[in-house]
Short mmCIF file of C-alpha atoms in Angstrom, two decimals:
data_model
loop_
_atom_site.label_atom_id
_atom_site.label_comp_id
_atom_site.label_asym_id
_atom_site.label_seq_id
_atom_site.Cartn_x
_atom_site.Cartn_y
_atom_site.Cartn_z
CA MET A 1 10.32 -5.30 -7.99
CA THR A 2 7.81 -3.33 -5.97
CA HIS A 3 4.57 -4.81 -4.73
CA SER A 4 2.43 -2.52 -6.91
CA GLY A 5 4.61 -3.39 -9.91
CA LEU A 6 3.63 -7.06 -9.87
CA LEU A 7 2.47 -8.45 -13.17
CA LEU A 8 -1.22 -8.88 -12.25
CA SER A 9 -3.90 -10.23 -14.61
CA LEU A 10 -7.44 -11.49 -14.55
CA ALA A 11 -8.64 -13.98 -17.09
CA PHE A 12 -12.33 -13.49 -17.83
CA LEU A 13 -14.19 -16.23 -19.65
CA ALA A 14 -16.77 -15.43 -22.28
CA ALA A 15 -20.20 -16.92 -21.86
CA ALA A 16 -19.29 -19.98 -23.86
CA CYS A 17 -15.93 -21.63 -24.42
CA GLY A 18 -14.34 -21.12 -27.80
CA GLY A 19 -14.40 -18.16 -30.08
CA PRO A 20 -14.61 -17.10 -33.68
CA THR A 21 -12.54 -18.83 -36.29
CA ALA A 22 -9.70 -16.66 -37.61
CA ASP A 23 -10.64 -15.10 -40.94
CA LEU A 24 -7.66 -15.51 -43.22
CA GLY A 25 -9.27 -13.26 -45.79
CA PRO A 26 -8.98 -13.35 -49.58
CA ASP A 27 -5.35 -12.13 -49.48
CA ALA A 28 -4.19 -14.74 -47.00
CA GLY A 29 -1.15 -16.71 -48.07
CA SER A 30 2.36 -17.54 -47.13
CA CYS A 31 4.42 -14.94 -45.25
CA THR A 32 7.74 -14.48 -43.52
CA ASP A 33 6.89 -11.47 -41.36
CA ASP A 34 4.10 -8.96 -40.76
CA THR A 35 5.20 -6.78 -43.71
CA SER A 36 4.34 -9.70 -46.01
CA CYS A 37 0.66 -9.46 -45.00
CA PRO A 38 -2.10 -6.98 -45.92
CA ASP A 39 -3.06 -4.19 -43.53
CA GLU A 40 -4.77 -5.33 -40.34
CA GLN A 41 -3.22 -8.77 -40.64
CA THR A 42 -0.14 -10.34 -39.08
CA CYS A 43 2.09 -13.26 -39.98
CA SER A 44 1.30 -16.41 -37.98
CA THR A 45 4.04 -18.71 -36.79
CA ASN A 46 2.75 -21.25 -39.33
CA GLY A 47 3.61 -18.83 -42.15
CA THR A 48 0.09 -17.67 -43.07
CA CYS A 49 -1.48 -14.22 -42.82
CA ILE A 50 -4.20 -13.96 -40.18
CA ASP A 51 -6.39 -11.10 -38.97
CA ASP A 52 -4.95 -9.00 -36.14
CA GLY A 53 -5.98 -10.31 -32.72
CA THR A 54 -6.51 -13.87 -33.94
CA CYS A 55 -4.31 -16.94 -33.92
CA ALA A 56 -3.63 -19.98 -36.08
CA THR A 57 -1.44 -21.97 -33.69
CA ASP A 58 -0.63 -22.06 -29.97
CA ALA A 59 2.67 -20.38 -30.71
CA ASP A 60 0.81 -17.23 -31.81
CA CYS A 61 -0.34 -16.79 -28.20
CA GLY A 62 1.59 -15.83 -25.10
CA ALA A 63 2.84 -18.11 -22.38
CA GLY A 64 0.11 -20.17 -20.73
CA LYS A 65 -2.34 -19.68 -23.60
CA LYS A 66 -3.72 -21.91 -26.36
CA CYS A 67 -5.22 -21.14 -29.72
CA THR A 68 -8.92 -22.20 -29.65
CA SER A 69 -10.90 -21.62 -32.83
CA GLY A 70 -8.79 -18.62 -33.75
CA THR A 71 -8.77 -17.04 -30.25
CA CYS A 72 -5.97 -17.12 -27.70
CA THR A 73 -7.36 -18.69 -24.49
CA ILE A 74 -5.98 -19.63 -21.12
CA GLY A 75 -5.46 -23.35 -20.73
CA GLY A 76 -7.94 -23.91 -23.53
CA CYS A 77 -10.83 -22.48 -21.47
CA GLY A 78 -11.64 -19.54 -23.70
CA GLY A 79 -10.55 -16.77 -21.35
CA GLN A 80 -9.21 -13.30 -21.95
CA PHE A 81 -6.86 -11.32 -19.67
CA LEU A 82 -7.95 -8.18 -17.83
CA ASP A 83 -5.79 -6.22 -15.42
CA LEU A 84 -6.12 -6.32 -11.67
CA THR A 85 -5.50 -3.02 -9.98
CA TYR A 86 -3.61 -2.77 -6.65
CA VAL A 87 -5.36 -0.64 -4.00
CA PRO A 88 -2.74 1.25 -1.97
CA PRO A 89 -3.75 2.19 1.59
CA ASN A 90 -3.54 5.69 3.09
CA LEU A 91 -0.90 6.44 5.78
CA MET A 92 -0.62 9.83 7.47
CA PHE A 93 2.59 10.62 9.36
CA VAL A 94 2.12 12.83 12.43
CA LEU A 95 5.70 13.84 13.06
CA ASP A 96 7.20 15.61 16.07
CA ARG A 97 9.43 18.52 15.06
CA SER A 98 9.66 20.08 18.56
CA CYS A 99 12.99 21.58 19.69
CA SER A 100 14.03 18.38 21.48
CA MET A 101 14.25 16.56 18.14
CA ASP A 102 17.46 18.52 17.53
CA ARG A 103 19.20 16.80 20.44
CA VAL A 104 21.66 13.98 19.81
CA LEU A 105 20.81 10.34 20.45
CA THR A 106 22.52 8.93 23.50
CA GLY A 107 26.06 7.73 22.72
CA THR A 108 26.09 9.18 19.20
CA THR A 109 26.66 12.40 17.33
CA THR A 110 23.45 12.00 15.34
CA THR A 111 20.45 14.11 16.17
CA LYS A 112 17.02 12.56 16.55
CA TRP A 113 15.79 14.80 13.71
CA SER A 114 18.52 13.61 11.35
CA ALA A 115 17.81 9.98 12.20
CA ALA A 116 14.09 10.44 11.77
CA VAL A 117 14.44 12.13 8.40
CA ASP A 118 16.81 9.38 7.21
CA SER A 119 14.50 6.59 8.37
CA LEU A 120 11.42 8.22 6.86
CA GLY A 121 13.31 8.75 3.60
CA THR A 122 14.15 5.07 3.45
CA VAL A 123 10.57 3.86 4.01
CA LEU A 124 9.23 6.44 1.59
CA THR A 125 11.61 5.17 -1.08
CA ASP A 126 10.99 1.48 -0.34
CA TYR A 127 7.17 1.84 -0.38
CA ALA A 128 6.76 4.83 -2.67
CA SER A 129 3.88 3.41 -4.74
CA GLU A 130 2.60 0.83 -2.29
CA VAL A 131 1.19 3.39 0.12
CA ARG A 132 -0.52 6.76 -0.35
CA TRP A 133 1.51 8.97 1.97
CA GLY A 134 0.62 12.09 3.90
CA LEU A 135 2.56 14.20 6.43
CA THR A 136 1.81 16.75 9.07
CA MET A 137 4.30 17.99 11.67
CA PHE A 138 3.79 19.47 15.13
CA PRO A 139 4.33 22.19 15.95
CA ASP A 140 4.03 23.34 12.38
CA ALA A 141 5.78 26.37 10.97
CA THR A 142 2.67 28.41 10.25
CA GLY A 143 0.16 27.97 13.03
CA ALA A 144 0.08 29.79 16.33
CA THR A 145 2.19 28.35 19.20
CA CYS A 146 -0.14 25.46 20.08
CA SER A 147 -2.41 25.34 17.05
CA GLN A 148 -1.90 23.85 13.59
CA ASP A 149 -2.51 25.51 10.25
CA ALA A 150 -2.80 23.54 6.97
CA ILE A 151 -1.53 19.95 6.60
CA ALA A 152 1.83 20.02 4.90
CA PHE A 153 1.02 17.04 2.67
CA PRO A 154 -2.55 15.74 2.62
CA VAL A 155 -2.66 12.04 1.72
CA ALA A 156 -2.45 11.60 -2.06
CA ASP A 157 -0.84 9.57 -4.84
CA SER A 158 2.84 10.23 -5.67
CA ASN A 159 3.58 12.02 -2.36
CA ALA A 160 6.62 10.01 -1.39
CA GLY A 161 9.15 11.98 -3.41
CA PRO A 162 7.92 15.46 -2.47
CA ILE A 163 7.66 14.55 1.22
CA LYS A 164 11.22 13.16 1.20
CA SER A 165 12.50 16.31 -0.51
CA MET A 166 10.83 18.56 2.04
CA LEU A 167 12.26 16.59 4.97
CA THR A 168 15.73 16.56 3.45
CA ALA A 169 15.57 20.36 3.10
CA ALA A 170 14.53 20.56 6.74
CA LEU A 171 17.91 19.15 7.82
CA VAL A 172 19.29 22.66 7.32
CA GLU A 173 18.92 24.87 10.38
CA THR A 174 17.74 27.83 8.36
CA ASP A 175 14.86 25.85 6.84
CA ALA A 176 11.38 26.76 8.15
CA ASN A 177 10.69 23.13 9.06
CA PHE A 178 13.91 22.53 11.05
CA PRO A 179 12.97 21.59 14.64
CA LYS A 180 13.16 24.92 16.47
CA PHE A 181 10.78 27.43 17.94
CA PRO A 182 8.05 27.25 19.02
CA CYS A 183 9.44 24.82 21.59
CA VAL A 184 6.16 23.13 22.41
CA THR A 185 4.92 19.54 21.96
CA ASN A 186 1.32 19.82 20.82
CA ILE A 187 0.55 16.20 20.07
CA ASP A 188 -3.19 16.81 20.58
CA THR A 189 -3.61 19.43 17.84
CA GLY A 190 -1.25 17.47 15.60
CA ILE A 191 -3.57 14.45 15.80
CA GLN A 192 -6.62 16.71 15.48
CA GLN A 193 -5.23 18.27 12.30
CA ALA A 194 -4.35 14.91 10.74
CA ALA A 195 -7.78 13.45 11.47
CA LEU A 196 -9.36 16.16 9.33
CA ASP A 197 -7.66 15.03 6.12
CA PRO A 198 -10.59 14.11 3.78
CA ALA A 199 -8.58 11.31 2.17
CA LEU A 200 -8.80 9.30 5.41
CA SER A 201 -12.55 9.02 4.89
CA ASP A 202 -12.17 7.32 1.49
CA PRO A 203 -14.36 4.17 1.79
CA THR A 204 -12.56 2.38 -1.05
CA ARG A 205 -9.28 1.85 0.81
CA LYS A 206 -7.83 1.38 4.29
CA SER A 207 -6.38 4.33 6.20
CA TYR A 208 -3.90 4.61 9.06
CA LEU A 209 -2.10 7.24 11.17
CA MET A 210 1.45 6.98 12.54
CA LEU A 211 2.39 9.22 15.46
CA VAL A 212 6.16 9.70 15.92
CA SER A 213 7.18 11.65 19.06
CA ASP A 214 10.28 12.01 21.23
CA GLY A 215 8.55 13.41 24.27
CA ALA A 216 5.38 14.09 26.24
CA GLN A 217 2.69 16.61 25.53
CA SER A 218 3.91 19.94 26.91
CA ALA A 219 2.89 23.62 27.10
CA CYS A 220 -0.32 23.06 25.09
CA ASP A 221 -3.81 21.68 25.57
CA LEU A 222 -5.95 23.38 22.88
CA ALA A 223 -7.33 19.95 21.83
CA GLY A 224 -7.56 18.50 25.34
CA GLY A 225 -3.96 17.51 25.98
CA ASP A 226 -3.31 13.80 26.59
CA LEU A 227 -6.97 12.98 27.34
CA GLY A 228 -8.07 14.73 24.17
CA THR A 229 -5.50 12.84 22.15
CA GLU A 230 -6.67 9.53 23.65
CA ALA A 231 -10.29 10.37 22.75
CA MET A 232 -9.41 11.35 19.16
CA ILE A 233 -7.25 8.29 18.57
CA HIS A 234 -10.03 6.09 20.00
CA GLU A 235 -12.66 7.72 17.82
CA LEU A 236 -10.56 7.33 14.74
CA ASN A 237 -10.15 3.63 15.36
CA ALA A 238 -13.46 2.62 16.90
CA THR A 239 -15.80 4.83 14.85
CA ARG A 240 -13.99 5.49 11.61
CA GLY A 241 -11.92 2.32 11.32
CA ILE A 242 -8.61 4.22 11.16
CA PRO A 243 -5.96 2.64 13.46
CA THR A 244 -3.02 4.64 14.76
CA PHE A 245 0.53 3.27 15.16
CA ILE A 246 2.59 4.89 17.94
CA VAL A 247 6.34 5.33 17.75
CA GLY A 248 8.41 6.72 20.66
CA PHE A 249 11.89 7.90 19.80
CA GLY A 250 14.65 8.46 22.29
CA SER A 251 14.87 8.39 26.09
CA GLY A 252 12.51 11.29 26.76
CA THR A 253 9.21 9.59 25.89
CA ASP A 254 6.31 9.21 28.28
CA ALA A 255 6.00 5.44 28.22
CA ALA A 256 2.77 5.25 30.24
CA GLN A 257 1.03 7.75 27.97
CA LEU A 258 2.30 6.25 24.74
CA ASN A 259 1.02 2.87 25.94
CA LYS A 260 -2.43 4.40 26.35
CA PHE A 261 -2.27 5.94 22.85
CA ALA A 262 -1.22 2.62 21.34
CA THR A 263 -4.04 0.74 23.04
CA LYS A 264 -6.64 3.31 22.00
CA GLY A 265 -5.24 3.28 18.48
CA GLY A 266 -6.02 -0.40 17.98
CA MET A 267 -2.49 -1.52 16.93
CA PRO A 268 -0.77 -2.27 20.29
CA LEU A 269 2.27 -4.53 20.47
CA PRO A 270 2.17 -7.59 22.75
CA GLY A 271 4.02 -7.32 26.07
CA THR A 272 4.47 -4.43 28.52
CA THR A 273 5.46 -1.84 25.95
CA LYS A 274 2.50 -1.42 23.60
CA TYR A 275 4.10 1.10 21.22
CA TYR A 276 7.20 0.97 19.05
CA GLN A 277 10.05 2.28 21.20
CA ALA A 278 13.21 3.23 19.26
CA ASP A 279 16.33 4.32 21.10
CA THR A 280 18.68 4.18 18.13
CA ALA A 281 18.54 5.10 14.43
CA ALA A 282 18.58 1.39 13.55
CA GLN A 283 15.64 0.68 15.83
CA LEU A 284 13.70 3.52 14.23
CA ASP A 285 14.36 2.01 10.81
CA GLN A 286 13.08 -1.33 12.08
CA ALA A 287 9.94 0.26 13.52
CA PHE A 288 9.05 2.11 10.29
CA GLN A 289 9.70 -0.97 8.19
CA ALA A 290 7.56 -3.14 10.44
CA ILE A 291 4.73 -0.67 10.30
CA ALA A 292 4.94 -0.30 6.52
CA ASP A 293 4.82 -4.08 6.14
CA LEU A 294 1.63 -4.19 8.19
CA VAL A 295 0.04 -1.37 6.24
CA VAL A 296 0.81 -2.55 2.71
CA SER A 297 -2.36 -3.91 1.16
CA CYS A 298 -3.22 -7.25 -0.41
CA GLU A 299 -6.32 -5.89 -2.10
CA TYR A 300 -6.99 -5.59 -5.86
CA THR A 301 -9.99 -4.21 -7.71
CA VAL A 302 -11.59 -6.56 -10.22
CA ASP A 303 -13.87 -5.39 -12.96
CA PRO A 304 -15.95 -7.03 -14.37
CA ALA A 305 -16.93 -9.24 -11.47
CA PRO A 306 -16.40 -13.01 -11.72
CA ALA A 307 -19.86 -14.45 -12.16
CA ASP A 308 -19.13 -17.69 -10.30
CA LEU A 309 -16.38 -17.99 -7.66
CA ALA A 310 -16.56 -21.77 -7.99
CA GLN A 311 -15.09 -21.34 -11.47
CA THR A 312 -12.45 -18.77 -10.46
CA TRP A 313 -8.87 -19.87 -10.02
CA VAL A 314 -5.88 -17.95 -8.65
CA TYR A 315 -2.28 -18.84 -9.43
CA TYR A 316 1.01 -17.55 -8.00
CA ASP A 317 3.86 -17.53 -10.51
CA LYS A 318 1.86 -19.69 -12.95
CA THR A 319 2.40 -22.90 -10.92
CA GLU A 320 0.91 -22.59 -7.45
CA LEU A 321 -2.87 -22.80 -7.10
CA VAL A 322 -4.05 -20.47 -4.30
CA PRO A 323 -7.14 -21.77 -2.46
CA HIS A 324 -10.38 -19.82 -2.21
CA ASP A 325 -10.91 -19.20 1.50
CA PRO A 326 -14.11 -17.41 2.59
CA THR A 327 -12.87 -17.62 6.19
CA HIS A 328 -9.97 -15.28 5.34
CA ALA A 329 -7.39 -17.46 7.10
CA ALA A 330 -5.16 -18.47 4.16
CA GLY A 331 -6.08 -17.93 0.54
CA TRP A 332 -8.15 -15.48 -1.51
CA ASP A 333 -11.67 -14.17 -1.39
CA TYR A 334 -13.72 -11.77 -3.47
CA ASP A 335 -16.20 -9.11 -2.33
CA GLY A 336 -18.80 -8.47 -4.98
CA ALA A 337 -19.95 -5.25 -3.32
CA THR A 338 -16.54 -3.58 -3.57
CA LYS A 339 -15.29 -5.62 -6.55
CA LYS A 340 -12.12 -6.40 -4.62
CA MET A 341 -10.08 -9.56 -4.46
CA THR A 342 -8.02 -9.90 -1.30
CA MET A 343 -5.25 -12.35 -0.37
CA TYR A 344 -5.11 -13.51 3.26
CA GLY A 345 -2.69 -15.18 5.69
CA GLY A 346 0.62 -16.39 4.38
CA TYR A 347 -0.46 -15.69 0.78
CA CYS A 348 -0.75 -12.00 1.68
CA ASP A 349 2.55 -12.06 3.53
CA ARG A 350 4.35 -13.39 0.48
CA LEU A 351 3.00 -10.52 -1.61
CA LYS A 352 4.12 -7.99 0.97
CA THR A 353 7.61 -9.38 1.09
CA HIS A 354 7.82 -9.58 -2.71
CA VAL A 355 8.28 -13.38 -2.73
CA VAL A 356 5.62 -13.68 -5.48
CA ASP A 357 6.32 -12.05 -8.84
CA ASP A 358 3.15 -12.86 -10.74
CA ILE A 359 -0.56 -13.43 -10.09
CA ASP A 360 -2.95 -14.93 -12.62
CA VAL A 361 -6.66 -15.20 -12.02
CA VAL A 362 -8.71 -17.37 -14.39
CA PHE A 363 -12.48 -17.22 -14.46
CA GLY A 364 -14.84 -19.66 -16.14
CA CYS A 365 -13.13 -23.04 -16.03
CA PRO A 366 -15.02 -25.81 -14.13
CA THR A 367 -11.69 -27.30 -13.11
CA PRO A 368 -8.34 -25.60 -12.49
CA PRO A 369 -6.71 -24.78 -15.86
CA VAL A 370 -3.14 -25.53 -16.64
CA LEU A 371 -1.16 -22.34 -17.18
#
């Protein structure tokens, strides 16, 4: 089950506990199924006809609900379920398709391009709906030697499949996107182009870049070369709040420069090597998976807003009460300005790794309800 496919629900309590009494109506009587009842009525589990949307016994309600004065409520608190909506983050790939990507990995018969396309295809499949994907490649197939034309795939919903299809097609040497001429490595204008995607400025969700390169900047400096790239990556992170992950692939990378990019990008690894270095196809898989796990969100929009967080309760899989934690160390918190509920710490990690299958949020009970 994917992260975005979790069964998510918000229980919203009416102003006062309880609800209207079910109106059995003048035609109410014994029944065996819904066809035994008049229009707009259903057959209760106690064998009587009741108005649609009401209940006569707890068995008329779903799991974790009780029948209170004709209304299905959560734990007897008078609540009603509303959906939570997952907020997928933006991630723009900035992918090297220079001529050197067609060289084989050391000790193998697999080209770097083939390994990169395969690894990207896997992560696009695994996180298809959990991330809003975008892709630009440098050098692109339409711009001048060192410049970039239009972004191949601006960040958007439902991009995973089309991006994967385009990359798969680019495994064929005659395809326009196969790594061939121009044989330049214009990292600077690749980053510059990606940074202009309007989707990255969306204030309602987090955004990231991922630079994947097998070599150093070469033959181009239209956007300032390495220094220009450092400045742009720093501005994206420090000013716009858009971190950049750096992935070096193969033995031809410029370790010193990629370390600088990773530090400026705000997502450096601990230790001497600050970026994700992959020398094999398996290591590239691991790097992409690790980055995707970090990017996947634990944010959900909530509307209407819970009126009192002291009477709001969050459950995992209907049994585990998740603590409210305004310090954002381990638990949940709610931002009234953005109408977002976010899970933090290990509770977020368990969502990202799909350990949790169900989230229930109950609003309006003075004490934790029993689901």
